[in-house]
Coordinates of C-alpha atoms in Angstrom, one line a residue:
M20 CA -196.7 168.3 40.5
D21 CA -198.3 164.8 40.6
K22 CA -196.7 163.1 43.5
A23 CA -197.8 159.7 42.1
Q24 CA -195.6 160.2 39.1
P25 CA -192.6 162.2 40.1
I26 CA -190.0 163.4 37.6
I27 CA -186.8 161.4 37.7
V28 CA -183.6 163.1 36.9
N29 CA -180.2 161.5 36.6
I30 CA -177.0 163.5 37.2
I31 CA -173.8 162.1 35.9
N32 CA -170.3 163.2 36.9
R33 CA -167.0 161.5 37.7
N34 CA -166.7 162.9 41.2
Y35 CA -169.4 163.6 43.8
P36 CA -169.5 164.3 47.6
P37 CA -168.4 163.3 50.1
G38 CA -165.3 163.2 47.9
P39 CA -163.7 166.5 46.9
G40 CA -164.1 168.2 43.6
I41 CA -165.8 171.5 42.6
T42 CA -167.8 169.9 39.7
G43 CA -169.2 167.3 42.0
E44 CA -170.0 169.9 44.6
S45 CA -171.8 172.0 42.0
A46 CA -173.8 168.9 40.9
N47 CA -174.7 168.2 44.5
E48 CA -176.0 171.7 45.0
L49 CA -178.3 171.3 42.0
A50 CA -179.4 167.9 43.3
E51 CA -180.4 169.4 46.6
F52 CA -182.4 172.2 44.9
L53 CA -184.2 169.7 42.6
I54 CA -185.1 167.4 45.5
Q55 CA -186.6 170.4 47.4
K56 CA -188.8 170.8 44.3
E57 CA -190.0 167.1 44.7
I58 CA -188.0 165.8 41.8
V59 CA -186.3 162.4 42.3
V60 CA -182.6 162.7 41.7
N61 CA -180.3 159.8 41.0
V62 CA -176.5 160.5 40.9
I63 CA -174.1 158.2 39.1
H64 CA -170.4 158.7 39.7
I65 CA -167.0 156.9 39.7
N66 CA -165.8 155.4 42.9
A67 CA -162.2 156.8 43.0
L68 CA -159.9 159.0 45.1
Y69 CA -159.7 162.6 44.1
E70 CA -157.3 165.4 44.7
G71 CA -158.4 168.7 46.2
A72 CA -160.1 170.0 49.3
G73 CA -163.6 170.0 50.6
S74 CA -166.5 167.6 51.0
A75 CA -170.2 167.9 51.5
T76 CA -173.2 165.8 52.5
P77 CA -174.3 164.0 49.3
F78 CA -177.9 164.5 48.1
G79 CA -179.9 162.1 45.9
N80 CA -179.8 158.3 45.4
V81 CA -176.1 157.8 44.7
F82 CA -174.7 155.0 42.5
S83 CA -171.0 154.4 42.3
I84 CA -169.2 152.8 39.3
K85 CA -165.7 151.2 39.8
T86 CA -162.8 152.1 37.5
F87 CA -159.8 150.1 36.6
Y88 CA -157.3 153.0 36.6
N89 CA -156.9 156.2 38.6
G90 CA -153.3 157.1 38.0
K91 CA -151.6 159.9 36.0
N92 CA -150.3 158.0 32.9
K93 CA -152.0 159.9 30.1
L94 CA -152.6 156.9 27.8
L95 CA -154.0 154.6 30.5
R96 CA -156.1 157.5 31.9
L97 CA -157.6 158.1 28.5
F98 CA -158.7 154.5 28.1
S99 CA -160.0 154.4 31.6
N100 CA -161.9 157.7 31.1
L101 CA -163.5 156.3 27.9
Y102 CA -164.6 153.2 29.8
E103 CA -165.9 155.3 32.7
G104 CA -168.0 157.5 30.4
L105 CA -169.6 154.5 28.8
A106 CA -170.2 152.7 32.1
L107 CA -171.8 155.8 33.6
L108 CA -174.2 156.2 30.7
V109 CA -175.1 152.6 30.6
K110 CA -175.9 152.6 34.4
S111 CA -177.9 155.8 34.0
N112 CA -180.0 154.5 31.2
S113 CA -180.8 151.4 33.2
L114 CA -182.5 153.7 35.8
N115 CA -184.9 155.0 33.1
P116 CA -184.8 158.7 34.0
D117 CA -187.1 161.3 32.5
V118 CA -184.2 163.7 32.0
T119 CA -180.4 163.2 32.2
I120 CA -177.9 165.9 33.2
C121 CA -174.3 165.2 32.1
L122 CA -171.3 167.1 33.3
T123 CA -168.0 166.8 31.4
D124 CA -165.9 164.7 33.7
P125 CA -164.7 162.1 32.7
P126 CA -163.5 163.6 29.4
L127 CA -165.7 162.7 26.4
L128 CA -168.7 162.0 28.6
N129 CA -170.6 164.3 26.3
F130 CA -169.5 162.1 23.3
W131 CA -171.0 159.0 24.9
A132 CA -174.1 161.0 25.8
S133 CA -174.5 162.2 22.1
L134 CA -174.4 158.5 21.1
L135 CA -176.5 156.9 23.8
L136 CA -179.0 159.7 24.6
R137 CA -179.8 160.9 21.1
K138 CA -183.4 159.7 21.4
K139 CA -183.7 160.8 25.1
K140 CA -184.0 164.2 26.9
W141 CA -180.7 165.4 28.3
I142 CA -178.8 168.5 29.4
L143 CA -175.1 169.1 29.1
W144 CA -173.3 171.1 31.9
T145 CA -170.1 172.3 30.2
M146 CA -167.6 172.5 33.1
D147 CA -165.1 171.8 30.3
L148 CA -165.6 171.5 26.5
Y149 CA -164.6 168.3 24.7
P150 CA -163.0 167.6 22.3
E151 CA -161.8 171.2 22.4
A152 CA -159.8 170.5 25.6
F153 CA -157.7 168.0 23.8
N154 CA -156.6 170.6 21.3
S155 CA -156.1 173.2 24.0
G156 CA -153.9 170.8 25.9
N157 CA -151.9 169.9 22.8
L158 CA -153.1 166.3 22.9
A159 CA -154.8 166.4 19.5
S160 CA -154.9 168.7 16.5
K161 CA -158.3 169.9 15.2
K162 CA -157.2 168.2 12.0
N163 CA -156.8 164.8 13.7
I164 CA -159.2 162.3 12.3
F165 CA -160.5 161.2 15.7
Y166 CA -160.9 164.8 16.8
K167 CA -163.0 165.6 13.8
L168 CA -165.1 162.4 14.2
I169 CA -165.8 163.2 17.9
D170 CA -166.6 166.8 17.1
K171 CA -168.9 165.8 14.3
I172 CA -170.9 163.4 16.5
V173 CA -171.3 165.9 19.4
K174 CA -172.5 168.6 17.0
K175 CA -174.9 166.3 15.1
H176 CA -176.6 165.1 18.3
P177 CA -176.7 168.1 20.7
P178 CA -178.4 168.1 24.1
A179 CA -181.8 169.7 24.6
H180 CA -180.3 172.4 26.8
F181 CA -176.9 173.6 27.9
I182 CA -175.6 174.8 31.3
T183 CA -172.5 177.0 30.7
L184 CA -169.9 178.8 32.9
G185 CA -170.6 182.3 31.5
P186 CA -171.4 184.5 28.5
V187 CA -168.1 183.9 26.8
Q188 CA -168.5 180.1 26.8
S189 CA -172.2 180.5 25.9
N190 CA -171.4 182.6 22.8
Y191 CA -168.8 180.0 21.7
I192 CA -171.4 177.2 22.0
R193 CA -174.1 179.2 20.1
E194 CA -171.5 179.7 17.3
K195 CA -170.5 176.1 17.3
Y196 CA -173.9 174.5 17.1
R197 CA -175.4 177.2 14.8
E198 CA -179.0 176.3 15.7
Q199 CA -181.6 177.5 18.1
I200 CA -180.4 176.3 21.5
T201 CA -181.2 177.2 25.0
I202 CA -178.7 178.0 27.7
T203 CA -178.6 178.6 31.4
E204 CA -175.4 180.3 32.8
I205 CA -174.0 179.2 36.2
P206 CA -170.5 180.3 37.0
C207 CA -168.6 177.5 38.8
G208 CA -167.4 178.2 42.3
I209 CA -170.3 180.3 43.7
F210 CA -171.0 179.8 47.4
Q211 CA -172.8 181.6 50.2
P212 CA -170.6 182.8 53.0
K213 CA -172.1 182.0 56.4
T214 CA -172.6 185.1 58.4
H215 CA -172.2 183.3 61.8
D216 CA -168.7 182.2 60.6
N217 CA -167.8 185.9 60.2
I218 CA -168.6 186.5 63.9
L219 CA -167.5 183.3 65.7
Q220 CA -164.8 181.7 63.6
E221 CA -161.3 182.0 64.8
K222 CA -158.5 182.8 62.4
P223 CA -156.5 179.8 61.2
L224 CA -153.0 179.6 62.5
W225 CA -151.5 180.6 59.2
A226 CA -153.5 183.9 59.1
T227 CA -152.3 185.8 62.2
E228 CA -150.0 188.4 60.7
D229 CA -152.5 191.2 60.4
D230 CA -150.0 193.9 59.3
K231 CA -149.3 192.0 56.1
I232 CA -151.2 191.4 52.9
Y233 CA -151.9 187.7 52.2
L234 CA -151.5 186.4 48.6
G235 CA -152.6 182.9 47.8
Y236 CA -152.7 180.3 45.1
C237 CA -155.2 177.7 46.2
G238 CA -156.5 174.8 44.1
N239 CA -155.8 173.0 40.8
L240 CA -152.6 173.8 38.9
G241 CA -153.2 172.1 35.7
E242 CA -152.6 172.3 31.9
A243 CA -154.9 175.3 31.6
H244 CA -153.0 177.4 34.1
S245 CA -149.8 179.5 33.8
L246 CA -146.9 178.2 35.9
R247 CA -144.9 181.2 34.7
F248 CA -147.4 183.6 36.3
L249 CA -147.1 181.8 39.7
Y250 CA -143.3 181.8 39.5
E251 CA -143.3 185.6 38.8
C252 CA -145.5 186.1 41.9
L253 CA -143.1 184.0 44.0
N254 CA -140.2 185.9 42.6
N255 CA -141.6 189.4 43.2
F256 CA -143.6 189.3 46.5
D257 CA -142.0 191.0 49.5
P258 CA -141.9 188.8 52.6
E259 CA -141.7 192.0 54.7
K260 CA -145.1 193.1 53.3
H261 CA -146.7 189.9 52.1
V262 CA -147.4 186.4 53.2
F263 CA -147.7 183.8 50.3
I264 CA -150.1 180.9 50.8
L265 CA -149.5 178.0 48.4
S266 CA -152.0 175.1 48.4
V267 CA -152.0 173.3 45.1
Y268 CA -152.7 170.0 43.4
G269 CA -152.8 168.8 39.8
L270 CA -150.4 168.3 36.9
K271 CA -148.0 171.1 37.7
A272 CA -148.3 171.1 41.5
K273 CA -145.1 169.1 42.2
E274 CA -143.0 171.5 40.1
A275 CA -144.5 174.5 41.8
L276 CA -144.0 173.2 45.3
A277 CA -140.3 172.5 44.5
Y278 CA -139.9 176.0 43.1
A279 CA -141.4 177.5 46.3
K280 CA -139.5 175.3 48.7
D281 CA -137.6 177.1 51.5
R282 CA -138.6 180.6 50.3
K283 CA -139.1 183.1 53.1
G284 CA -142.7 184.2 53.5
V285 CA -144.2 181.2 51.7
K286 CA -146.6 178.9 53.7
V287 CA -147.4 175.6 52.0
L288 CA -150.7 174.1 53.1
S289 CA -152.3 170.8 52.1
S290 CA -155.6 172.5 51.7
V291 CA -157.5 175.7 52.6
N292 CA -161.1 175.4 53.8
K293 CA -163.7 177.3 52.0
I294 CA -164.6 179.3 55.1
D295 CA -160.9 180.4 55.4
L296 CA -160.6 181.8 51.8
K297 CA -161.5 185.2 53.2
Y298 CA -158.3 185.4 55.1
I299 CA -156.3 185.5 51.8
D300 CA -156.5 189.1 50.6
V301 CA -155.6 188.5 47.0
H302 CA -156.2 185.2 45.3
L303 CA -154.1 184.4 42.3
A304 CA -155.5 182.7 39.2
S305 CA -154.6 182.3 35.5
L306 CA -156.0 180.8 32.3
K307 CA -154.1 180.4 29.1
E308 CA -155.5 181.9 26.0
E309 CA -156.2 178.6 24.3
W310 CA -158.4 177.6 27.2
I311 CA -160.7 180.6 27.3
N312 CA -163.8 178.9 25.8
V313 CA -163.1 175.5 27.4
C314 CA -163.1 176.1 31.1
V315 CA -162.6 178.7 33.9
P316 CA -160.6 178.8 37.1
S317 CA -163.4 178.4 39.6
K318 CA -161.1 179.5 42.4
T319 CA -161.6 183.1 41.2
V320 CA -165.3 182.9 41.6
S321 CA -165.0 181.3 45.1
S322 CA -162.5 184.0 46.2
V323 CA -164.9 186.8 45.3
C324 CA -167.8 184.9 47.0
A325 CA -165.5 184.8 50.1
G326 CA -165.2 188.6 50.0
S327 CA -161.6 188.6 48.8
A328 CA -159.9 190.3 45.8
F329 CA -158.1 188.5 43.0
L330 CA -155.2 189.0 40.5
Y331 CA -156.0 187.3 37.2
C332 CA -153.5 186.5 34.5
G333 CA -155.2 185.9 31.2
L334 CA -157.1 187.8 28.5
P335 CA -159.9 190.3 29.2
Q336 CA -162.1 188.3 26.8
S337 CA -162.8 185.5 29.4
D338 CA -165.7 184.7 31.6
N339 CA -163.8 185.3 34.9
W340 CA -162.8 188.8 34.0
Q341 CA -166.1 189.7 32.3
L342 CA -168.1 188.7 35.4
L343 CA -165.8 189.7 38.2
H344 CA -163.5 192.5 37.0
D345 CA -164.7 195.1 39.6
A346 CA -163.3 192.9 42.4
G347 CA -159.8 192.3 41.0
W348 CA -157.0 193.2 38.7
I349 CA -155.8 191.7 35.5
I350 CA -152.4 191.0 34.0
D351 CA -152.9 190.6 30.3
A352 CA -151.2 187.4 29.3
K353 CA -149.8 189.1 26.2
Q354 CA -147.9 191.6 28.4
N355 CA -144.5 191.1 29.9
I356 CA -145.7 189.1 32.9
S357 CA -142.6 189.7 35.0
I358 CA -142.8 193.5 34.8
A359 CA -146.5 193.5 35.3
V360 CA -146.5 191.3 38.4
K361 CA -143.6 193.4 40.0
H362 CA -145.5 196.6 39.2
F363 CA -148.7 195.3 40.8
L364 CA -147.1 194.0 44.0
D365 CA -144.9 197.1 44.5
G366 CA -147.9 199.3 44.2
L367 CA -150.5 197.3 46.1
S368 CA -152.0 199.2 49.1
K369 CA -154.4 198.1 51.8
E370 CA -156.7 201.1 50.9
E371 CA -157.0 199.9 47.3
L372 CA -157.4 196.3 48.5
D373 CA -160.3 197.3 50.8
E374 CA -162.1 198.9 47.9
K375 CA -161.8 195.8 45.9
K376 CA -163.1 193.7 48.8
Q377 CA -166.1 195.9 49.2
K378 CA -167.0 195.3 45.5
A379 CA -166.3 191.6 46.0
R380 CA -169.0 191.4 48.7
K381 CA -171.5 193.1 46.4
I382 CA -170.7 190.8 43.5
S383 CA -170.9 187.8 45.9
G384 CA -174.5 188.7 46.7
E385 CA -175.3 189.1 43.0
L386 CA -173.7 185.8 42.1
N387 CA -175.6 183.9 44.7
C388 CA -178.9 185.4 43.6
S389 CA -178.2 184.6 40.0
K390 CA -177.3 181.0 40.9
Q391 CA -180.7 180.5 42.6
E392 CA -182.4 182.0 39.6
A393 CA -180.4 179.7 37.3
F394 CA -181.3 176.7 39.3
R395 CA -185.0 177.6 39.0
N396 CA -184.6 177.9 35.2
V397 CA -182.9 174.5 35.1
C398 CA -185.8 173.1 37.1
Q399 CA -188.4 174.6 34.8
T400 CA -186.5 173.2 31.8
I401 CA -186.5 169.7 33.3
I402 CA -190.3 169.9 33.9
A403 CA -190.8 171.1 30.4
L404 CA -188.6 168.4 28.9
S405 CA -190.2 165.6 31.0
A406 CA -193.6 166.6 29.5
L407 CA -192.4 166.1 25.9
E408 CA -192.7 162.9 24.0
K409 CA -189.7 163.7 21.9
P410 CA -186.5 165.6 22.5
V411 CA -187.0 169.3 22.4
K412 CA -186.1 171.2 19.3
Y413 CA -187.1 174.7 20.3
P414 CA -186.3 177.0 23.2
V415 CA -187.4 176.2 26.8
N416 CA -185.8 179.1 28.6
V417 CA -182.9 181.4 28.2
I418 CA -181.0 183.6 30.5

């Protein structure tokens, strides 16, 4: 690579380290990888407070944009998100990158990218899909005039390359765009457990009851997730055999915490460090049917990478289950959830759990290898795109 003319890549996302947020953390990991390949990385994000745990050392030249609203009023948040997306793209374009990588937070960032980057080289990392998420969240019908307009624009001006969360989402995108597109798949939530932590780390104070099985719901509890599944787990776990760790934030968190209040065997934590995820034996996760193509619960991927098992409430035709099924159990969302949860918890043994954990460790290694290969493919795509005078219209690489 010619060091006199380095490739410049802009990464755009609402959150970024040292603030919390799994999408920002993922973007940061890619930034670190690209910088190691002598690519100049600029990161443009929104300067706001975020819910959730975790932080990391930020990589790249970081630029922050101020926002005028960061509350939970849906209408005000929509307007602020629209402003944020436009402001992020305007700032990014002023830096004149060779290639731009857009994630999908704030909502409709891909819409602004389709408008403002149509003559430029850009990549879309679909942590969520918009406008589909508005329909999944019952905010807008697919027949809504604004929905149809946004959808028409994003389909008419697609990116040169997609980064998706898995094969299910990839197939949906191929069907939607109906043209020859290239895709790199990177499941969200992959991390590499540190071996020295396994040797030297002391157990957290909440994880000292070795004779019991630890169940845990850790992370975002939002529109895409089943509150009913969580309630049935709380209703049916046995405090004599289980410890229930609850560490949630998001739209439904307040309601869930109120439901769990004063229950024997439930430990409510403000957050759980990534290195402590392994002390939870079975991580709980869910995804409603209407969200299958739109997003995934990254907590499931992280739990497997930590070496834990999981219980997933959703449909088998989802990326989480397709990628991770050997390390967990599924409760089909179309079943009677109450009966299924009770049956699972009553029959859960430490022997069966140990088998799932062994498979989780194997899958963890495979996921981390696949992530590095995916990062290499993204890097190769960036190099190829930067060498083109016009936006690419043919495959660069596919995995």
